[in-house]
Amino acid sequence: MDNLLGLTTPAPLSLSTLAINLLLSILLSTVLAWFYTQYGRSLSNRTRFAQTLPVLALTTVLVISIVKSSLALSLGLVGALSIVRFRTAIKEPEELIYLFIAIAIGLGLGADQRLPTVLALLIILLYLFARTLVTPRLPRNNLYLNVLTPSSDHSFAQINHVLLKHVQSADLRRLDRSDSSLQATYLIDCRSDDALGALMDDLAVQIPGCECSFVEQNDTIGG
């Protein structure tokens, strides 16, 4: 009876349609990645994060294209996704927004809704661009940087050396040292988000095991 109703027998998948959807997904997700790199406001390394968006969109297109032809596969996908857990938390809300947009691109193209997907993406990007014009980003010249590193004879000097390469000025506000760790807090003058991303990457390379966090002074009580 199930076979008669077509519930368990997948419909044939057109390879040409799949190829067109995948190619269009590459185009749209690449535009999305470029837009995020240029106009995003996340403190993380936007270029590195943007590289994951096309892969996410392509994977979503493939999954939706396969499961849409069979109810049994769709139910199996629900069960499989219920056990998936992300071990790395998304700390930036903006990153989560762009992840959802990439997934939406994959869902729309996987369902063969090409024109609505393109139109929706254009409207979303136009809205985000207009929002950046109305609310220009503030200069990143009033950030608190907190650095926690394993304690060594040269930890403090290494932190200062890396800071001087990426920021205009760094004012030490607090320094704590124990037998196992060193923690330093600076008020830094940094002119761009790209410089912040480069600073974080350089700290991770030059000081293994380093942990750093940024707090904007305008968002603190009394800041």
mmCIF file of C-alpha atoms in Angstrom, residues 122-199:
data_model
loop_
_atom_site.group_PDB
_atom_site.id
_atom_site.type_symbol
_atom_site.label_atom_id
_atom_site.label_comp_id
_atom_site.label_asym_id
_atom_site.label_seq_id
_atom_site.Cartn_x
_atom_site.Cartn_y
_atom_site.Cartn_z
ATOM 1 C CA LEU A 122 18.342 40.661 -2.914
ATOM 2 C CA ILE A 123 15.724 42.231 -0.645
ATOM 3 C CA ILE A 124 17.520 41.004 2.498
ATOM 4 C CA LEU A 125 20.899 42.311 1.341
ATOM 5 C CA LEU A 126 19.403 45.648 0.293
ATOM 6 C CA TYR A 127 17.832 45.994 3.729
ATOM 7 C CA LEU A 128 21.111 45.149 5.484
ATOM 8 C CA PHE A 129 23.001 47.608 3.273
ATOM 9 C CA ALA A 130 20.456 50.365 3.939
ATOM 10 C CA ARG A 131 20.754 49.681 7.661
ATOM 11 C CA THR A 132 24.518 50.143 7.535
ATOM 12 C CA LEU A 133 23.989 53.540 5.867
ATOM 13 C CA VAL A 134 21.456 54.662 8.454
ATOM 14 C CA THR A 135 23.441 53.388 11.435
ATOM 15 C CA PRO A 136 27.140 53.775 10.549
ATOM 16 C CA ARG A 137 29.535 51.685 12.584
ATOM 17 C CA LEU A 138 31.297 53.358 15.457
ATOM 18 C CA PRO A 139 35.100 53.533 15.485
ATOM 19 C CA ARG A 140 36.579 50.792 17.635
ATOM 20 C CA ASN A 141 38.717 53.119 19.739
ATOM 21 C CA ASN A 142 37.271 52.457 23.183
ATOM 22 C CA LEU A 143 37.536 48.705 23.710
ATOM 23 C CA TYR A 144 38.663 46.815 26.755
ATOM 24 C CA LEU A 145 40.871 43.858 25.859
ATOM 25 C CA ASN A 146 41.285 41.089 28.415
ATOM 26 C CA VAL A 147 44.076 38.575 27.753
ATOM 27 C CA LEU A 148 44.569 35.359 29.736
ATOM 28 C CA THR A 149 47.732 33.365 29.023
ATOM 29 C CA PRO A 150 49.775 30.612 30.676
ATOM 30 C CA SER A 151 52.332 32.252 32.943
ATOM 31 C CA SER A 152 55.936 32.460 31.711
ATOM 32 C CA ASP A 153 58.879 34.826 31.916
ATOM 33 C CA HIS A 154 58.016 36.473 28.600
ATOM 34 C CA SER A 155 54.178 36.394 28.560
ATOM 35 C CA PHE A 156 53.685 40.067 29.372
ATOM 36 C CA ALA A 157 56.331 41.202 26.878
ATOM 37 C CA GLN A 158 54.807 39.016 24.143
ATOM 38 C CA ILE A 159 51.351 40.509 24.691
ATOM 39 C CA ASN A 160 52.709 44.065 24.467
ATOM 40 C CA HIS A 161 54.701 43.218 21.342
ATOM 41 C CA VAL A 162 51.630 41.866 19.542
ATOM 42 C CA LEU A 163 49.455 44.795 20.636
ATOM 43 C CA LEU A 164 51.845 47.410 19.301
ATOM 44 C CA LYS A 165 51.613 45.875 15.819
ATOM 45 C CA HIS A 166 47.815 46.156 15.539
ATOM 46 C CA VAL A 167 46.497 49.029 17.704
ATOM 47 C CA GLN A 168 47.080 52.757 17.838
ATOM 48 C CA SER A 169 47.540 52.752 21.612
ATOM 49 C CA ALA A 170 47.130 50.375 24.549
ATOM 50 C CA ASP A 171 46.615 51.540 28.132
ATOM 51 C CA LEU A 172 47.233 48.833 30.751
ATOM 52 C CA ARG A 173 44.426 48.928 33.322
ATOM 53 C CA ARG A 174 44.954 45.721 35.306
ATOM 54 C CA LEU A 175 47.571 42.982 35.591
ATOM 55 C CA ASP A 176 47.153 39.763 37.593
ATOM 56 C CA ARG A 177 49.689 36.958 37.785
ATOM 57 C CA SER A 178 49.616 33.565 39.482
ATOM 58 C CA ASP A 179 51.816 30.487 39.333
ATOM 59 C CA SER A 180 49.936 29.125 36.313
ATOM 60 C CA SER A 181 48.472 32.126 34.467
ATOM 61 C CA LEU A 182 48.802 35.814 33.648
ATOM 62 C CA GLN A 183 45.821 38.075 33.026
ATOM 63 C CA ALA A 184 46.103 41.596 31.599
ATOM 64 C CA THR A 185 43.393 44.141 30.818
ATOM 65 C CA TYR A 186 43.991 47.010 28.363
ATOM 66 C CA LEU A 187 42.012 49.943 27.023
ATOM 67 C CA ILE A 188 42.936 49.893 23.343
ATOM 68 C CA ASP A 189 42.528 52.301 20.447
ATOM 69 C CA CYS A 190 41.772 50.199 17.348
ATOM 70 C CA ARG A 191 40.528 51.837 14.146
ATOM 71 C CA SER A 192 38.878 48.939 12.311
ATOM 72 C CA ASP A 193 37.238 45.557 12.802
ATOM 73 C CA ASP A 194 39.787 44.011 10.453
ATOM 74 C CA ALA A 195 42.569 45.121 12.776
ATOM 75 C CA LEU A 196 40.750 43.472 15.678
ATOM 76 C CA GLY A 197 40.488 40.211 13.755
ATOM 77 C CA ALA A 198 44.180 40.350 12.879
ATOM 78 C CA LEU A 199 45.024 41.045 16.522
#
